XYZ file of C-alpha atoms in Angstrom:
272
model
C -36.431 -15.098 -19.955
C -34.264 -15.698 -16.886
C -30.745 -16.791 -17.696
C -29.552 -19.646 -15.445
C -26.521 -19.179 -13.241
C -23.181 -19.909 -14.856
C -22.461 -22.293 -11.986
C -25.641 -24.121 -11.059
C -23.765 -26.293 -8.578
C -23.126 -23.273 -6.347
C -26.799 -22.320 -6.505
C -27.943 -25.830 -5.658
C -25.383 -26.167 -2.883
C -27.047 -23.305 -1.059
C -30.631 -24.342 -1.828
C -32.522 -24.713 1.410
C -30.024 -22.613 3.377
C -31.745 -19.328 2.598
C -34.042 -18.247 5.402
C -35.091 -15.010 7.087
C -33.121 -11.831 6.338
C -29.871 -11.695 8.244
C -29.327 -8.083 7.141
C -32.040 -5.479 6.793
C -31.309 -1.924 5.697
C -34.112 0.650 5.647
C -33.846 4.245 4.431
C -30.150 4.635 5.255
C -28.629 8.030 4.559
C -25.089 9.188 5.114
C -23.335 12.455 4.344
C -19.771 13.660 4.703
C -20.136 17.387 5.144
C -22.310 18.609 2.284
C -21.740 15.503 0.184
C -24.646 13.041 0.302
C -23.006 9.622 -0.057
C -25.970 7.350 0.710
C -29.402 8.633 -0.206
C -32.023 6.272 1.169
C -30.679 2.712 0.817
C -33.051 -0.241 1.282
C -31.574 -3.729 1.216
C -32.295 -7.229 2.511
C -29.696 -9.995 2.648
C -31.026 -13.433 3.428
C -28.955 -15.821 5.539
C -26.729 -17.815 3.192
C -26.891 -15.338 0.326
C -23.972 -13.828 -1.560
C -24.861 -10.257 -2.513
C -22.484 -8.474 -4.883
C -22.464 -4.682 -5.185
C -21.083 -2.949 -8.265
C -20.954 0.641 -9.437
C -18.599 3.488 -10.298
C -16.141 4.996 -7.837
C -17.882 7.367 -5.449
C -21.249 5.650 -5.714
C -21.372 4.822 -1.984
C -20.541 1.106 -2.125
C -17.728 1.083 0.436
C -19.544 3.534 2.685
C -22.536 1.204 2.759
C -20.325 -1.670 3.914
C -18.772 0.491 6.624
C -22.224 1.494 7.808
C -23.286 -2.150 8.049
C -20.710 -2.860 10.734
C -20.888 0.615 12.259
C -17.429 1.746 11.235
C -19.428 4.736 9.998
C -22.471 6.078 11.795
C -25.582 6.731 9.732
C -27.509 9.998 9.571
C -30.942 8.441 9.076
C -32.542 5.048 8.654
C -32.018 1.731 10.409
C -29.776 -1.308 10.016
C -30.516 -4.663 11.607
C -28.053 -7.560 11.692
C -29.450 -10.892 12.821
C -32.523 -9.099 14.153
C -30.531 -6.639 16.284
C -30.595 -2.894 15.617
C -27.017 -1.817 14.893
C -25.504 0.987 16.905
C -28.805 2.263 18.253
C -31.409 1.410 20.857
C -35.055 2.389 21.029
C -36.603 3.185 24.406
C -39.943 4.808 25.076
C -40.213 5.939 21.480
C -36.766 7.515 21.473
C -33.670 6.379 19.625
C -30.214 6.905 21.039
C -26.708 5.635 20.206
C -25.434 2.530 21.927
C -22.328 2.774 24.118
C -19.078 2.027 22.304
C -18.615 -1.224 24.228
C -21.931 -2.586 22.959
C -21.175 -1.539 19.393
C -17.876 -3.443 19.608
C -19.797 -6.480 20.810
C -22.183 -6.210 17.840
C -19.229 -6.074 15.442
C -17.920 -9.417 16.690
C -20.483 -11.168 14.496
C -19.349 -9.332 11.357
C -16.095 -10.053 9.559
C -14.704 -7.453 7.192
C -11.978 -7.813 4.582
C -10.499 -4.595 3.183
C -8.790 -3.978 -0.151
C -5.433 -3.224 1.499
C -5.325 -6.202 3.903
C -4.750 -4.164 7.130
C -2.582 -6.837 8.755
C -0.330 -6.002 11.705
C 3.125 -5.740 10.063
C 5.002 -6.643 13.276
C 3.036 -9.863 13.864
C 3.375 -13.192 12.103
C 0.612 -14.729 10.028
C -0.440 -16.902 12.965
C -0.329 -14.012 15.433
C -2.448 -11.843 13.133
C -5.185 -14.474 13.065
C -5.001 -15.185 16.819
C -5.212 -11.517 17.825
C -8.971 -10.984 17.557
C -10.152 -14.088 19.431
C -7.697 -13.423 22.266
C -8.102 -9.653 22.636
C -11.764 -9.240 21.704
C -13.297 -12.530 22.820
C -10.926 -13.349 25.670
C -10.239 -16.789 24.204
C -7.537 -18.913 25.815
C -4.302 -18.757 23.855
C -4.091 -22.504 23.158
C -7.623 -22.577 21.761
C -7.041 -19.409 19.732
C -3.913 -20.959 18.235
C -5.723 -24.174 17.295
C -8.576 -22.281 15.650
C -6.205 -19.895 13.871
C -4.288 -22.856 12.433
C -7.568 -24.343 11.215
C -8.549 -21.075 9.523
C -5.134 -20.727 7.879
C -5.433 -24.288 6.604
C -8.834 -23.409 5.200
C -7.429 -20.528 3.135
C -4.308 -22.398 2.039
C -1.838 -20.517 4.233
C -0.890 -23.155 6.823
C 2.662 -23.271 5.431
C 3.229 -19.572 6.108
C 2.344 -19.302 9.808
C 5.727 -17.865 10.833
C 5.951 -15.354 7.983
C 5.387 -11.629 8.492
C 3.112 -9.689 6.121
C 6.120 -8.115 4.380
C 7.278 -11.606 3.420
C 3.972 -12.466 1.709
C 2.520 -11.602 -1.672
C -0.587 -9.451 -1.849
C -2.770 -12.473 -2.535
C -1.296 -14.324 0.429
C -1.841 -11.323 2.688
C -5.461 -11.112 1.589
C -6.004 -14.805 2.348
C -4.543 -14.222 5.824
C -6.935 -11.283 6.222
C -9.842 -13.581 5.349
C -8.601 -16.164 7.874
C -8.364 -13.422 10.502
C -11.979 -12.435 9.899
C -13.144 -16.066 9.945
C -11.385 -16.678 13.264
C -14.031 -14.508 14.928
C -16.738 -16.965 13.757
C -18.794 -14.239 12.043
C -22.393 -14.594 10.942
C -21.751 -12.136 8.100
C -18.702 -11.428 5.960
C -18.176 -8.063 4.248
C -15.640 -7.761 1.421
C -14.623 -4.297 0.227
C -13.080 -4.791 -3.236
C -10.840 -7.574 -1.877
C -8.954 -8.103 -5.161
C -8.537 -4.526 -6.374
C -5.037 -4.117 -4.898
C -3.765 -7.441 -6.281
C -1.758 -8.251 -9.374
C -4.005 -10.035 -11.898
C -2.276 -13.409 -11.440
C -2.998 -13.339 -7.686
C -6.716 -12.620 -7.945
C -7.756 -16.212 -8.595
C -6.456 -17.571 -5.285
C -8.461 -15.053 -3.285
C -11.624 -15.594 -5.328
C -11.243 -19.367 -4.859
C -11.321 -18.902 -1.075
C -14.418 -16.728 -1.365
C -16.120 -19.332 -3.567
C -15.428 -21.970 -0.928
C -17.027 -19.749 1.709
C -20.085 -19.363 -0.499
C -20.350 -23.139 -0.924
C -20.245 -23.488 2.856
C -23.225 -21.135 3.205
C -21.478 -18.025 4.546
C -23.581 -14.882 4.170
C -21.500 -12.403 2.204
C -21.844 -8.835 0.937
C -19.124 -8.178 -1.634
C -18.204 -4.877 -3.250
C -16.388 -5.996 -6.363
C -15.340 -5.310 -9.943
C -15.020 -9.049 -10.622
C -18.061 -9.579 -12.832
C -17.222 -13.230 -13.428
C -17.300 -13.866 -9.684
C -20.605 -12.005 -9.364
C -22.156 -14.051 -12.160
C -20.844 -17.388 -10.915
C -21.251 -17.054 -7.165
C -23.708 -14.237 -6.466
C -27.360 -14.722 -5.569
C -28.126 -11.023 -6.014
C -26.348 -8.230 -7.880
C -26.875 -4.599 -6.902
C -25.857 -1.635 -9.046
C -25.317 1.612 -7.129
C -24.766 5.123 -8.423
C -24.868 8.497 -6.666
C -25.769 6.908 -3.339
C -28.829 4.988 -4.463
C -29.622 1.474 -5.651
C -30.531 1.869 -9.320
C -30.970 -1.788 -10.177
C -30.853 -5.197 -8.538
C -31.635 -8.766 -9.443
C -30.057 -12.106 -10.231
C -26.512 -11.469 -11.476
C -27.066 -13.222 -14.810
C -30.140 -11.078 -15.479
C -28.530 -7.758 -14.529
C -25.302 -8.465 -16.420
C -26.991 -9.831 -19.548
C -30.073 -7.635 -19.688
C -29.721 -4.469 -17.560
C -32.913 -2.424 -17.343
C -31.518 0.986 -16.395
C -29.632 3.186 -18.879
C -26.951 3.977 -16.295
C -26.392 0.286 -15.607
C -26.045 -0.404 -19.321
C -23.487 2.379 -19.718
C -21.445 1.178 -16.752
C -21.447 -2.461 -17.862
C -20.551 -1.548 -21.434
C -17.307 -0.092 -20.057
C -16.349 -2.763 -17.521
C -17.314 -5.827 -19.574
C -15.144 -4.964 -22.587
């Protein structure tokens, strides 16, 4: 029997927003030297979905995210974002890499939030959020400032616009990092263990921002150890191990009734 979501309001808020796949991954493989990190990944993410990825360290979760936005090239397979083949072009039956400038343009539609924030330490909160729209999109400074202020308000950081990263807590820095990604108006947001570097008391503020994004219909792929977040907010939960997807389904089903022995072993350790 299917177990209902722990937060039905989030599910119903996104009802009707789910359409054609925004992300399609087919047969993706990636190695670093002799180490096979991704071993034939297939994945669809529908527009408006929140897909959470769990698994042990070294299972390929973060590498998969980096392949989605072409921070890592793939060895085999295909990735489409919003119907566009990422990093490659097909002509006359041949596939060849796209020029770097076109790959950068493709990345503009994808926001990524890392576990260690990656803010510019010599720029204020406001300047960090303005940087991408000005440098990458060529946005006028006044407009970039107005939109950056709106994004910082959205993540609860409007009262820290003149602070530098070193003056902020980890949770505050992560919320600024989310605002910076949102300032690029992405179609897809990728989160790579966004709370793993935070003190436990700071995790809730970051997860609250992510829940708000989910309510607003943002398509999100989240590598996480926060099982409560996955259960409450996720539309799909994927368990990876040794570079493959071993199990996937509705988060409540996977967490409450895992079908694969490896999934059961993993969850028995992290859900204590």
